Coordinates of N, CA and C and ligand atoms in Angstrom, one line a residue:
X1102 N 0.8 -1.2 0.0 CA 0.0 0.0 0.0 C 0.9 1.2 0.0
X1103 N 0.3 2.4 -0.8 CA 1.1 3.7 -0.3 C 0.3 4.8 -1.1
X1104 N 1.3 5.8 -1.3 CA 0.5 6.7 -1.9 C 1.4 7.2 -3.8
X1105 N 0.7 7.1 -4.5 CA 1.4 7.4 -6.1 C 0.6 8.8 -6.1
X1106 N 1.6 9.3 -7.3 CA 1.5 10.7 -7.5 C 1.8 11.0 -8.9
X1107 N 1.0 12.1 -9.6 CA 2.0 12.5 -11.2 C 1.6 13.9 -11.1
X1108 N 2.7 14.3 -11.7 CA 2.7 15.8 -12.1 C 1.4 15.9 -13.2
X1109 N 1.0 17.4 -12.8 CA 0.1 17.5 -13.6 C 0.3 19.0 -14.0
X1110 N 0.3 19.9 -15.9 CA 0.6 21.1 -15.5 C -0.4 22.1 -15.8
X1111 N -0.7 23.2 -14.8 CA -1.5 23.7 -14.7 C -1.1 25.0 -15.8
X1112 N -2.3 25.2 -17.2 CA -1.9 25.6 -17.9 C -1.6 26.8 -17.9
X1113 N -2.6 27.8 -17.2 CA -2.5 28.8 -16.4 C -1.4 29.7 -16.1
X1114 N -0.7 28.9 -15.0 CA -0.1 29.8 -14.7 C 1.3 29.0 -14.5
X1115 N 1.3 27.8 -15.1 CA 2.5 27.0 -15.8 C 3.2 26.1 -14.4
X1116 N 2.5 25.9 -13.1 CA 3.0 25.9 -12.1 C 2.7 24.0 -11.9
X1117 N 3.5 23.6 -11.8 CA 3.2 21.6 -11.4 C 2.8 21.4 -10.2
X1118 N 1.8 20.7 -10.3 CA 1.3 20.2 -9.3 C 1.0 18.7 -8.9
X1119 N 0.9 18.4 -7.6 CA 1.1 16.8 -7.3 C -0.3 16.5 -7.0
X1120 N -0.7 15.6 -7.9 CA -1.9 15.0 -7.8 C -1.5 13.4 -7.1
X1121 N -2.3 13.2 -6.3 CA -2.3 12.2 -5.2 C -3.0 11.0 -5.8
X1122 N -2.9 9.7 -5.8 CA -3.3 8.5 -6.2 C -3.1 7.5 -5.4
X1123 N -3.7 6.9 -5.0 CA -3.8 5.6 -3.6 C -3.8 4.2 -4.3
X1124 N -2.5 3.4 -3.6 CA -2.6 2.0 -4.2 C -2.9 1.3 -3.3
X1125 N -3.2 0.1 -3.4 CA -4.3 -0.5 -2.4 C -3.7 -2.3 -2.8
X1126 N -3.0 -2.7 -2.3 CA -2.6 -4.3 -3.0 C -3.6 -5.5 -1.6
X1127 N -4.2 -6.1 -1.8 CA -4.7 -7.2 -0.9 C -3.6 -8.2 -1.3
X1128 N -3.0 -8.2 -0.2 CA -1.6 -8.9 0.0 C -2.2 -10.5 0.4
X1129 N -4.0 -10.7 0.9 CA -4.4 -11.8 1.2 C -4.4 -12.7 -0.4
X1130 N -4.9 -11.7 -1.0 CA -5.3 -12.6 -2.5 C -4.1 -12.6 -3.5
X1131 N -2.8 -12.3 -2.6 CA -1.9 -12.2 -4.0 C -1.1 -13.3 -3.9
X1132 N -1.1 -14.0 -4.9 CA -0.3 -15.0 -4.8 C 1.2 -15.1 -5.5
X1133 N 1.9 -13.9 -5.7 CA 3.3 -13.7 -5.9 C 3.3 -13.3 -7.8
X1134 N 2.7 -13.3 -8.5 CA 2.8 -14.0 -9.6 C 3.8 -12.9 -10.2
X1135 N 3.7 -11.5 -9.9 CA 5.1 -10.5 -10.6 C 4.4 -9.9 -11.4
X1136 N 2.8 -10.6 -11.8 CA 2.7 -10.1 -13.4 C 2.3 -8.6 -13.5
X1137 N 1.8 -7.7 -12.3 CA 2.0 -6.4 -11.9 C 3.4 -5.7 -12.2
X1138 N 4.2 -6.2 -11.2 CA 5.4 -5.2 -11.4 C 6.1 -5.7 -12.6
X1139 N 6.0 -6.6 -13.5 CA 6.6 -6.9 -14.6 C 6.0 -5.8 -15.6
X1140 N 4.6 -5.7 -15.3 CA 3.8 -5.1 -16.2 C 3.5 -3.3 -16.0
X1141 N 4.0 -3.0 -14.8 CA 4.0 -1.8 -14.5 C 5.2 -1.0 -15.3
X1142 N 4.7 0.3 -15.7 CA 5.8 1.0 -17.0 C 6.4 1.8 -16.6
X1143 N 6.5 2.0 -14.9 CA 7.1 3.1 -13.7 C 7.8 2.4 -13.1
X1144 N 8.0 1.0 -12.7 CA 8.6 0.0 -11.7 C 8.6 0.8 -10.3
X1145 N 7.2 0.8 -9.9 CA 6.5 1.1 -8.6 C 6.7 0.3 -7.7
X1146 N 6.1 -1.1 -8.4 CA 5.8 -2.2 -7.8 C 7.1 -3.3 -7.4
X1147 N 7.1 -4.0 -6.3 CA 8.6 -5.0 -6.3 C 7.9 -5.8 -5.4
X1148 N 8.6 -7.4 -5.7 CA 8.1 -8.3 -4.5 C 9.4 -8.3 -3.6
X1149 N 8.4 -8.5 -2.3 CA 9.3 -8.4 -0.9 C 9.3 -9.4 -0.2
X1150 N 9.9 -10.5 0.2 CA 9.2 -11.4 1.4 C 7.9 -12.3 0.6
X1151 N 7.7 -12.3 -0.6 CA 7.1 -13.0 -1.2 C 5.8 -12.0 -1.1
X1152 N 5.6 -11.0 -0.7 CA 4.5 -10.0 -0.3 C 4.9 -8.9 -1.5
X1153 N 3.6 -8.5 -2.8 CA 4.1 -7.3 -3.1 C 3.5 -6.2 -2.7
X1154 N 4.7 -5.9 -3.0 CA 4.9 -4.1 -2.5 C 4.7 -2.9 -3.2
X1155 N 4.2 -1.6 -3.0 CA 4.8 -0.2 -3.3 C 6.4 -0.1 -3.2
X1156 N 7.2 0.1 -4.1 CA 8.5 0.4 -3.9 C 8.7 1.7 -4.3
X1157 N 8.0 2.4 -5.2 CA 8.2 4.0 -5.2 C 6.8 4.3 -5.7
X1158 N 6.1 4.8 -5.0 CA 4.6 5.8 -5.1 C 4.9 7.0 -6.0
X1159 N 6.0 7.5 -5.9 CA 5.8 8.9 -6.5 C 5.8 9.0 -8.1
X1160 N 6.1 7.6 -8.5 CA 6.9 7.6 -9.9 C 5.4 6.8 -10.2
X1161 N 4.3 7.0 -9.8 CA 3.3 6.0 -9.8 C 2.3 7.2 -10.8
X1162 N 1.4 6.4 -12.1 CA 1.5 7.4 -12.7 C -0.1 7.4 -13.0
X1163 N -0.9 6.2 -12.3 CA -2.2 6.1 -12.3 C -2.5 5.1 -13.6
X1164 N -1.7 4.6 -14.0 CA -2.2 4.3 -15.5 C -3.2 3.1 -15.4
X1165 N -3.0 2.1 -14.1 CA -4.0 1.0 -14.0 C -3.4 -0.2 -15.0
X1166 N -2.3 -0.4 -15.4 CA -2.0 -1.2 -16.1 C -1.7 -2.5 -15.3
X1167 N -1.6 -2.3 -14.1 CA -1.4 -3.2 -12.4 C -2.9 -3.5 -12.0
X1168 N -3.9 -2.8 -12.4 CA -5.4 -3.8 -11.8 C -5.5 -4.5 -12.9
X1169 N -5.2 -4.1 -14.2 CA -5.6 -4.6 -15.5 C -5.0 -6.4 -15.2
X1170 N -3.7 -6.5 -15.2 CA -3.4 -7.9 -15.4 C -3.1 -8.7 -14.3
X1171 N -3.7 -7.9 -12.8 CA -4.1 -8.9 -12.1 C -5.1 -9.9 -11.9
X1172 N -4.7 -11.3 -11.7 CA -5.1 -12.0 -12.9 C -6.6 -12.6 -10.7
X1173 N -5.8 -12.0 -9.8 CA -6.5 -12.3 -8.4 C -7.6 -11.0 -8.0
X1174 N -7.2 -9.6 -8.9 CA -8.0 -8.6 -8.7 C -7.3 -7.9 -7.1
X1175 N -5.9 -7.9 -7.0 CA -5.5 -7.3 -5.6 C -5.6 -6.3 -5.9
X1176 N -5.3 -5.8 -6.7 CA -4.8 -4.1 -7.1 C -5.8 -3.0 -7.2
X1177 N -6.0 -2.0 -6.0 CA -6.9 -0.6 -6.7 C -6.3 0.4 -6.8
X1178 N -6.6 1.1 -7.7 CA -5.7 2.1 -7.8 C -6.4 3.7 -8.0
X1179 N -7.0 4.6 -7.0 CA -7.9 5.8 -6.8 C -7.0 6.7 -7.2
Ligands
SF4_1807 S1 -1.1 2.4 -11.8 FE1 0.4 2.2 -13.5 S2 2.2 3.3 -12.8 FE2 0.9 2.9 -11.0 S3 1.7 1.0 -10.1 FE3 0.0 0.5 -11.5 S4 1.0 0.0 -13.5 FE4 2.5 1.1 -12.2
SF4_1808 S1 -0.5 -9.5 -10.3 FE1 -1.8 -9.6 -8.5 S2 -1.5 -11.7 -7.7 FE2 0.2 -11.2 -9.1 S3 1.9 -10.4 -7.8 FE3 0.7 -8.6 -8.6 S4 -0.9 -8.3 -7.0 FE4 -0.1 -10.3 -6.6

């Protein structure tokens, strides 16, 4: 679990801002498989202890390509 973030630019007044995104892994229903952080295009994701993890939130870019090919449904991503 943690929190991901992407720049976002405000056209205005040209200023970046951090938009906040929530990952959410049910570490009950995961059964190791990798196919998240293999499939993630940020390498957010890393297995720890056989448990995966958030390894960097900030580089985390909302794309959903980590609920997409979980194949147990752990992954949300707000
Ligand atoms: S939402 Fe995209 S960038 Fe974020 S962890 Fe999932 S695959 Fe990676
Ligand atoms: S794809 Fe799903 S089941 Fe596989 S390691 Fe990632 S969270 Fe766990």
């Amino acid at each position: 679990m943690g929190l991901g973030s992407f720049f976002k630019r405000n056209k205005k007044n040209k200023i970046e801002e951090v938009v906040e995104s929530h990952i959410d892994i049910n570490s009950a229903g995961c059964d190791g498989c990798e196919k998240c952080s293999i499939a993630c295009p940020n390498n957010v994701l890393i297995l720890a202890d056989d448990i995966m993890s958030v390894r960097d939130s900030q580089v985390c870019k909302s794309c959903r390509v980590c609920v997409a090919i979980c194949p147990n449904d752990c992954i949300t991503v707000n």
